[in-house]
Tab-separated table of C-alpha atoms and ligand atoms in Angstrom:
chain	number	residue	atom	x	y	z
A	1	MET	CA	0.000	0.000	0.000
A	2	LYS	CA	1.281	3.469	-0.910
A	3	THR	CA	1.842	5.854	1.976
A	4	SER	CA	1.409	9.166	0.210
A	5	ILE	CA	-0.524	10.545	-2.739
A	6	THR	CA	-1.115	13.985	-4.230
A	7	VAL	CA	-4.262	14.831	-6.148
A	8	SER	CA	-5.652	18.043	-7.574
A	9	ALA	CA	-9.110	19.213	-8.624
A	10	PRO	CA	-10.213	22.289	-10.567
A	11	GLY	CA	-12.316	25.195	-9.424
A	12	LYS	CA	-15.520	26.033	-11.296
A	13	LEU	CA	-17.583	28.798	-12.760
A	14	MET	CA	-21.319	28.554	-13.267
A	15	LEU	CA	-22.077	29.559	-16.851
A	16	LEU	CA	-25.876	29.536	-16.730
A	17	GLY	CA	-28.701	28.213	-14.575
A	18	GLU	CA	-27.784	29.141	-10.979
A	19	HIS	CA	-30.623	29.121	-8.441
A	20	ALA	CA	-33.010	27.388	-10.872
A	21	VAL	CA	-30.696	24.349	-10.700
A	22	VAL	CA	-31.523	23.956	-7.010
A	23	TYR	CA	-35.150	23.346	-8.088
A	24	GLY	CA	-34.488	20.699	-10.690
A	25	ARG	CA	-33.724	22.750	-13.788
A	26	PRO	CA	-30.471	22.144	-15.674
A	27	CYS	CA	-27.367	24.313	-15.432
A	28	ILE	CA	-24.071	24.546	-17.308
A	29	VAL	CA	-20.811	24.734	-15.371
A	30	THR	CA	-17.201	24.850	-16.547
A	31	ALA	CA	-14.058	23.748	-14.694
A	32	VAL	CA	-11.294	26.375	-14.422
A	33	ASN	CA	-7.519	26.056	-14.252
A	34	GLN	CA	-7.253	27.369	-10.692
A	35	ARG	CA	-6.769	24.127	-8.797
A	36	MET	CA	-6.981	22.821	-5.258
A	37	LYS	CA	-4.285	20.294	-4.285
A	38	ALA	CA	-4.303	17.744	-1.465
A	39	ILE	CA	-1.428	15.605	-0.214
A	40	VAL	CA	-2.692	12.605	1.733
A	41	GLU	CA	-0.207	10.656	3.871
A	42	LEU	CA	-0.658	7.561	6.011
A	43	ILE	CA	1.166	8.405	9.217
A	44	GLY	CA	1.118	5.274	11.393
A	45	GLU	CA	-0.530	6.805	14.446
A	46	PRO	CA	-4.316	6.962	14.939
A	47	THR	CA	-4.763	10.700	14.509
A	48	PHE	CA	-6.328	12.901	11.861
A	49	GLN	CA	-4.029	15.799	11.019
A	50	LEU	CA	-4.823	18.725	8.760
A	51	GLU	CA	-2.750	21.555	7.351
A	52	ALA	CA	-4.829	23.988	5.295
A	53	PRO	CA	-2.981	27.301	5.561
A	54	ASP	CA	-5.135	28.974	2.883
A	55	VAL	CA	-8.120	28.735	5.228
A	56	ASN	CA	-6.126	29.405	8.420
A	57	ILE	CA	-5.825	25.809	9.590
A	58	THR	CA	-2.379	24.833	10.881
A	59	GLY	CA	-1.444	22.060	13.301
A	60	TYR	CA	-5.040	20.827	13.516
A	61	GLN	CA	-5.309	17.278	14.867
A	62	LYS	CA	-7.625	14.915	16.739
A	63	PRO	CA	-7.906	11.164	17.375
A	64	MET	CA	-9.416	9.230	14.438
A	65	SER	CA	-12.152	8.074	16.827
A	66	GLU	CA	-13.225	11.738	17.235
A	67	LEU	CA	-13.689	12.427	13.508
A	68	GLY	CA	-16.723	14.607	12.889
A	69	LYS	CA	-17.266	15.203	16.599
A	70	GLY	CA	-16.995	18.391	18.654
A	71	ASP	CA	-16.647	21.923	17.384
A	72	ILE	CA	-14.927	21.717	13.995
A	73	PRO	CA	-13.376	24.960	12.698
A	74	LYS	CA	-14.926	26.173	9.439
A	75	GLY	CA	-11.736	25.652	7.404
A	76	ALA	CA	-11.419	22.013	8.533
A	77	LYS	CA	-15.025	20.879	8.101
A	78	PHE	CA	-15.093	19.688	4.515
A	79	VAL	CA	-11.897	17.644	4.656
A	80	GLU	CA	-12.691	16.136	8.061
A	81	ILE	CA	-16.252	15.126	7.192
A	82	ALA	CA	-15.035	13.824	3.815
A	83	VAL	CA	-12.598	11.498	5.625
A	84	LYS	CA	-15.323	10.399	8.022
A	85	ASN	CA	-17.823	9.711	5.218
A	86	PHE	CA	-15.277	7.854	3.113
A	87	LEU	CA	-14.274	5.588	5.991
A	88	ALA	CA	-17.915	4.937	6.900
A	89	SER	CA	-18.673	3.923	3.323
A	90	GLN	CA	-15.904	1.319	2.979
A	91	SER	CA	-15.090	-1.866	4.818
A	92	THR	CA	-11.954	-3.271	3.170
A	93	SER	CA	-8.913	-4.156	5.265
A	94	GLU	CA	-6.925	-1.339	3.633
A	95	VAL	CA	-9.527	1.156	4.817
A	96	LYS	CA	-9.450	-0.311	8.312
A	97	LYS	CA	-5.708	0.391	8.338
A	98	ILE	CA	-6.506	4.095	8.041
A	99	HIS	CA	-8.800	3.887	11.086
A	100	LEU	CA	-5.887	2.452	13.017
A	101	GLY	CA	-3.024	4.187	11.260
A	102	GLY	CA	-4.303	7.729	10.917
A	103	VAL	CA	-3.963	10.193	8.082
A	104	LYS	CA	-2.402	13.581	7.467
A	105	ILE	CA	-3.895	15.838	4.826
A	106	THR	CA	-2.335	19.030	3.499
A	107	THR	CA	-4.354	21.211	1.158
A	108	THR	CA	-3.137	24.143	-0.884
A	109	SER	CA	-5.026	26.249	-3.337
A	110	GLU	CA	-4.008	28.170	-6.432
A	111	PHE	CA	-6.910	30.528	-5.799
A	112	SER	CA	-8.145	32.551	-2.874
A	113	SER	CA	-10.966	30.841	-0.990
A	114	GLN	CA	-12.652	34.250	-1.212
A	115	PHE	CA	-13.304	33.773	-4.936
A	116	GLY	CA	-16.386	31.641	-5.405
A	117	PHE	CA	-14.455	29.027	-7.366
A	118	GLY	CA	-15.697	26.243	-5.106
A	119	SER	CA	-12.726	25.655	-2.805
A	120	SER	CA	-14.790	23.691	-0.259
A	121	SER	CA	-16.140	21.308	-2.867
A	122	ALA	CA	-12.762	20.934	-4.575
A	123	SER	CA	-11.045	20.063	-1.268
A	124	THR	CA	-13.809	17.550	-0.485
A	125	VAL	CA	-13.346	15.919	-3.884
A	126	CYS	CA	-9.533	15.852	-3.536
A	127	THR	CA	-9.820	14.169	-0.133
A	128	ILE	CA	-12.187	11.445	-1.280
A	129	LYS	CA	-10.308	10.794	-4.529
A	130	ALA	CA	-6.984	10.542	-2.673
A	131	LEU	CA	-8.387	8.180	-0.023
A	132	SER	CA	-10.045	6.101	-2.727
A	133	GLU	CA	-6.715	5.687	-4.534
A	134	ILE	CA	-4.436	5.219	-1.532
A	135	THR	CA	-6.678	2.501	-0.068
A	136	GLY	CA	-7.133	0.768	-3.407
A	137	ALA	CA	-10.906	1.324	-3.219
A	138	SER	CA	-10.626	2.853	-6.730
A	139	LEU	CA	-14.104	4.374	-6.696
A	140	ASP	CA	-15.443	5.476	-10.058
A	141	ASN	CA	-16.313	9.133	-10.643
A	142	LYS	CA	-20.005	8.674	-9.879
A	143	ALA	CA	-19.232	7.028	-6.524
A	144	ILE	CA	-16.789	9.852	-5.732
A	145	PHE	CA	-19.529	12.311	-6.680
A	146	ASP	CA	-22.116	10.669	-4.405
A	147	LEU	CA	-19.782	10.657	-1.379
A	148	SER	CA	-18.536	14.193	-2.005
A	149	TYR	CA	-22.025	15.585	-2.532
A	150	LYS	CA	-23.230	13.852	0.640
A	151	THR	CA	-20.331	15.507	2.490
A	152	VAL	CA	-21.260	18.967	1.193
A	153	LEU	CA	-24.930	18.442	2.117
A	154	ASP	CA	-23.990	17.123	5.591
A	155	ILE	CA	-22.218	20.440	6.212
A	156	GLN	CA	-24.239	23.025	4.265
A	157	GLY	CA	-27.623	21.374	4.099
A	158	LYS	CA	-28.166	23.053	0.724
A	159	GLY	CA	-26.608	23.126	-2.710
A	160	SER	CA	-27.115	21.496	-6.071
A	161	GLY	CA	-23.725	19.755	-6.270
A	162	PHE	CA	-22.809	21.394	-9.604
A	163	ASP	CA	-19.465	22.467	-8.106
A	164	VAL	CA	-18.723	18.910	-6.939
A	165	ALA	CA	-19.483	17.602	-10.429
A	166	ALA	CA	-17.154	20.169	-12.028
A	167	ALA	CA	-14.315	19.306	-9.629
A	168	ILE	CA	-14.632	15.593	-10.454
A	169	PHE	CA	-15.502	15.431	-14.132
A	170	GLY	CA	-13.912	18.701	-15.314
A	171	GLY	CA	-14.654	20.111	-18.767
A	172	THR	CA	-17.945	21.859	-19.341
A	173	LEU	CA	-20.973	20.039	-17.947
A	174	TYR	CA	-24.715	20.048	-18.381
A	175	TYR	CA	-25.878	19.180	-14.878
A	176	VAL	CA	-29.168	18.256	-13.169
A	177	ILE	CA	-29.472	17.555	-9.406
A	178	PRO	CA	-28.679	15.379	-7.569
A	179	GLY	CA	-26.234	14.205	-10.222
A	180	LYS	CA	-29.202	12.799	-12.168
A	181	ILE	CA	-27.566	14.097	-15.364
A	182	ILE	CA	-23.853	14.908	-15.574
A	183	GLU	CA	-23.196	15.306	-19.262
A	184	SER	CA	-19.850	16.382	-20.590
A	185	LEU	CA	-20.223	18.948	-23.400
A	186	LYS	CA	-17.533	18.545	-26.004
A	187	THR	CA	-16.347	22.059	-26.753
A	188	ASP	CA	-13.289	24.343	-26.801
A	189	SER	CA	-12.000	26.548	-24.050
A	190	LEU	CA	-14.605	29.288	-23.866
A	191	PRO	CA	-13.472	32.893	-24.402
A	192	LEU	CA	-14.433	33.825	-20.851
A	193	ILE	CA	-13.392	36.896	-18.917
A	194	VAL	CA	-13.937	36.856	-15.164
A	195	GLY	CA	-14.404	39.866	-12.906
A	196	TYR	CA	-14.422	39.728	-9.119
A	197	SER	CA	-16.523	42.284	-7.241
A	198	GLY	CA	-15.780	41.482	-3.603
A	199	ILE	CA	-16.229	38.864	-0.898
A	200	LYS	CA	-18.953	36.357	-1.576
A	201	THR	CA	-22.295	36.521	0.167
A	202	ASP	CA	-23.107	33.208	1.866
A	203	THR	CA	-24.749	30.944	-0.712
A	204	ALA	CA	-27.249	29.411	1.738
A	205	ILE	CA	-28.474	32.898	2.721
A	206	LEU	CA	-29.103	33.813	-0.917
A	207	ILE	CA	-30.797	30.474	-1.655
A	208	ASN	CA	-33.105	31.187	1.299
A	209	GLN	CA	-33.862	34.722	0.114
A	210	VAL	CA	-34.917	33.379	-3.273
A	211	LEU	CA	-36.933	30.655	-1.536
A	212	GLU	CA	-38.831	33.298	0.457
A	213	LYS	CA	-39.701	35.053	-2.800
A	214	ALA	CA	-40.837	31.761	-4.295
A	215	LYS	CA	-43.145	31.177	-1.312
A	216	LYS	CA	-44.735	34.597	-1.769
A	217	TYR	CA	-45.002	34.488	-5.557
A	218	PRO	CA	-44.858	30.790	-6.406
A	219	GLU	CA	-46.187	30.994	-9.954
A	220	VAL	CA	-44.032	33.939	-10.938
A	221	ILE	CA	-40.848	32.367	-9.617
A	222	GLU	CA	-41.634	28.883	-10.972
A	223	ASN	CA	-42.089	30.494	-14.389
A	224	ILE	CA	-38.704	32.152	-14.058
A	225	TYR	CA	-37.091	28.820	-13.187
A	226	ASP	CA	-38.777	27.257	-16.219
A	227	SER	CA	-37.536	30.067	-18.463
A	228	ILE	CA	-34.010	29.680	-17.113
A	229	GLY	CA	-34.257	25.935	-17.775
A	230	LYS	CA	-35.308	26.625	-21.351
A	231	LEU	CA	-32.479	29.035	-22.016
A	232	VAL	CA	-30.007	26.523	-20.590
A	233	GLU	CA	-31.261	23.970	-23.154
A	234	GLN	CA	-30.519	26.466	-25.935
A	235	ALA	CA	-27.199	27.361	-24.367
A	236	LYS	CA	-26.212	23.694	-24.392
A	237	LYS	CA	-26.593	23.684	-28.180
A	238	ALA	CA	-24.623	26.940	-28.428
A	239	VAL	CA	-21.779	25.487	-26.328
A	240	LEU	CA	-21.663	22.328	-28.450
A	241	SER	CA	-21.583	24.320	-31.698
A	242	LYS	CA	-19.173	26.899	-30.171
A	243	ASN	CA	-21.610	29.649	-31.091
A	244	TRP	CA	-20.336	32.226	-28.601
A	245	GLN	CA	-22.501	35.004	-29.956
A	246	THR	CA	-25.693	33.086	-29.184
A	247	LEU	CA	-24.307	31.918	-25.863
A	248	GLY	CA	-23.599	35.556	-24.946
A	249	LYS	CA	-27.186	36.564	-25.764
A	250	LEU	CA	-28.512	33.734	-23.594
A	251	MET	CA	-26.241	34.859	-20.767
A	252	ASN	CA	-27.831	38.303	-20.976
A	253	PHE	CA	-31.326	36.771	-20.794
A	254	ASN	CA	-30.219	34.729	-17.798
A	255	GLU	CA	-28.955	37.857	-16.032
A	256	GLY	CA	-32.365	39.468	-16.461
A	257	TYR	CA	-34.011	36.556	-14.674
A	258	LEU	CA	-31.401	36.620	-11.905
A	259	SER	CA	-32.092	40.312	-11.449
A	260	THR	CA	-35.792	39.486	-11.036
A	261	LEU	CA	-34.863	36.876	-8.428
A	262	GLY	CA	-33.133	39.712	-6.550
A	263	VAL	CA	-29.541	38.474	-6.623
A	264	GLU	CA	-27.945	40.837	-9.145
A	265	GLY	CA	-26.084	43.246	-6.843
A	266	LYS	CA	-25.275	46.830	-7.842
A	267	LYS	CA	-21.522	46.479	-8.317
A	268	LEU	CA	-21.856	43.235	-10.268
A	269	ALA	CA	-24.469	44.924	-12.451
A	270	ASP	CA	-22.105	47.849	-13.134
A	271	MET	CA	-19.357	45.420	-14.144
A	272	ILE	CA	-21.760	43.422	-16.332
A	273	TYR	CA	-22.999	46.532	-18.139
A	274	ALA	CA	-19.429	47.803	-18.563
A	275	ALA	CA	-18.445	44.488	-20.162
A	276	ARG	CA	-21.397	44.611	-22.545
A	277	ASP	CA	-20.719	48.265	-23.428
A	278	ALA	CA	-17.124	47.343	-24.238
A	279	GLY	CA	-18.250	44.791	-26.818
A	280	ALA	CA	-18.808	41.507	-24.968
A	281	TYR	CA	-21.200	39.032	-26.615
A	282	GLY	CA	-22.853	38.797	-23.218
A	283	ALA	CA	-22.229	39.033	-19.488
A	284	LYS	CA	-23.849	37.852	-16.283
A	285	LEU	CA	-23.138	37.078	-12.670
A	286	SER	CA	-21.805	33.608	-11.883
A	287	GLY	CA	-22.843	31.756	-8.735
A	288	ALA	CA	-25.144	32.798	-5.944
A	289	GLY	CA	-24.971	36.521	-6.791
A	290	ILE	CA	-24.956	39.916	-5.028
A	291	ARG	CA	-21.130	39.903	-4.946
A	292	ASP	CA	-18.332	37.523	-5.982
A	293	CYS	CA	-17.783	36.925	-9.712
A	294	MET	CA	-19.289	37.966	-13.026
A	295	ILE	CA	-18.376	36.447	-16.353
A	296	ALA	CA	-18.299	37.889	-19.853
A	297	LEU	CA	-17.934	36.164	-23.182
A	298	ALA	CA	-16.086	38.321	-25.682
A	299	PRO	CA	-14.579	38.187	-29.169
A	300	LYS	CA	-10.754	38.210	-29.177
A	301	ASN	CA	-10.473	41.741	-30.495
A	302	LYS	CA	-12.622	43.057	-27.648
A	303	THR	CA	-10.959	41.161	-24.805
A	304	GLN	CA	-8.804	44.026	-23.582
A	305	ALA	CA	-11.625	46.575	-23.837
A	306	VAL	CA	-13.924	44.286	-21.837
A	307	LYS	CA	-11.252	43.792	-19.171
A	308	ASP	CA	-10.725	47.562	-18.993
A	309	GLY	CA	-14.476	48.080	-18.681
A	310	ILE	CA	-14.694	45.651	-15.777
A	311	THR	CA	-11.747	47.313	-14.053
A	312	SER	CA	-13.153	50.795	-14.472
A	313	ALA	CA	-16.425	49.596	-12.912
A	314	GLY	CA	-14.369	48.695	-9.820
A	315	GLY	CA	-13.885	44.969	-10.506
A	316	GLN	CA	-10.750	42.846	-10.407
A	317	VAL	CA	-10.096	40.796	-13.549
A	318	ILE	CA	-9.036	37.204	-12.798
A	319	ASP	CA	-7.217	35.351	-15.569
A	320	ILE	CA	-8.513	31.827	-15.983
A	321	LYS	CA	-8.752	29.119	-18.586
A	322	ALA	CA	-12.084	27.308	-18.758
A	323	ASN	CA	-12.997	23.721	-19.730
A	324	VAL	CA	-9.995	22.094	-17.999
A	325	GLU	CA	-9.591	18.500	-16.739
A	326	GLY	CA	-11.221	17.206	-13.551
A	327	VAL	CA	-9.767	15.583	-10.452
A	328	GLY	CA	-6.590	13.603	-11.038
A	329	ILE	CA	-3.546	12.136	-9.385
A	330	GLU	CA	-0.495	14.394	-9.547
A	331	TYR	CA	1.929	11.905	-8.044
A	332	GLY	CA	1.940	9.201	-5.438
B	401	LIG	O1	-21.970	31.037	-5.369
B	401	LIG	P1	-21.782	29.590	-5.525
B	401	LIG	O2	-20.568	29.272	-6.302
B	401	LIG	O3	-21.878	28.894	-4.240
B	401	LIG	O4	-22.960	29.082	-6.481
B	401	LIG	C1	-24.255	28.945	-6.009
B	401	LIG	C2	-25.163	28.480	-7.110
B	401	LIG	C3	-26.576	28.164	-6.622
B	401	LIG	O5	-27.306	27.683	-7.742
B	401	LIG	C4	-27.268	29.417	-6.110
B	401	LIG	C5	-26.565	27.113	-5.535
B	401	LIG	C6	-26.182	25.733	-6.002
B	401	LIG	O6	-25.656	24.970	-5.186
B	401	LIG	O7	-26.431	25.387	-7.157
């Protein structure tokens, strides 16, 4: 049995379909080349150790028998519960060795956990993939998805799992909860420009705000979800045929619906309009909304102008490549 393994998983950006995806409509997500890395080592003493300096966790340890118990610091939750869920799901002798022998996990990220690139989901996926490989359990991607998504739900209680799917499968995905459809869309790297507006608003809070609206105006909001679902179907075709102009238009439609749901946010809106004014095919927020990231799709000759527009609206441009590979072993 190996004693150490390193895996990495990509971050993600929602292209279209946020919020509606929580209520069964499809979304499209792309994996980005800002990766989370986890080194998993078998240490020969029955403790769980975690180093995650990017989220302020250093020297964290507890007995394996205490996994998931007590007050777990925010930065340690996803990795710790991922280990607990993986061990609970397996019963091979190799896995039992981890119960007895303990494990040390070190995570590092190429991106700030403040960007909504899905650092929690990516570290969950890295942990489960690494444990699956080091114990010889060799789970397939769907099994890794199910365990990772369960872990995220155990902690957050809410979420569609689109970020988990992106971290595992990579590429650009058409996704329906709870992993009912995870379809890889064969396409090129999309000409995406990303602008960051400021620290993310908690996703669960925004999901709840939209839910409150849906309780008050059920028919109106259900219709919006349906319309978002329909535009995602058209966007899927546009992604497959690499028709960025049409995809941009559909992104603009999607933004209108997100504005109606109340999650647009003034600064994001300014950045989105600036990107469109500078010649983008389309622009919208990406993720739960209010703050965090917006995305724009732009022709090559307008890229710089769109970036300048986003910057002059107060945003920070983040350079990324979209449609990159999913979780994988780096060495070990
Ligand atoms: O802001 P993020 O990256 O957590 O994205 C949230 C997207 C939602 O559709 C609002 C929630 C979800 O889990 O799909």
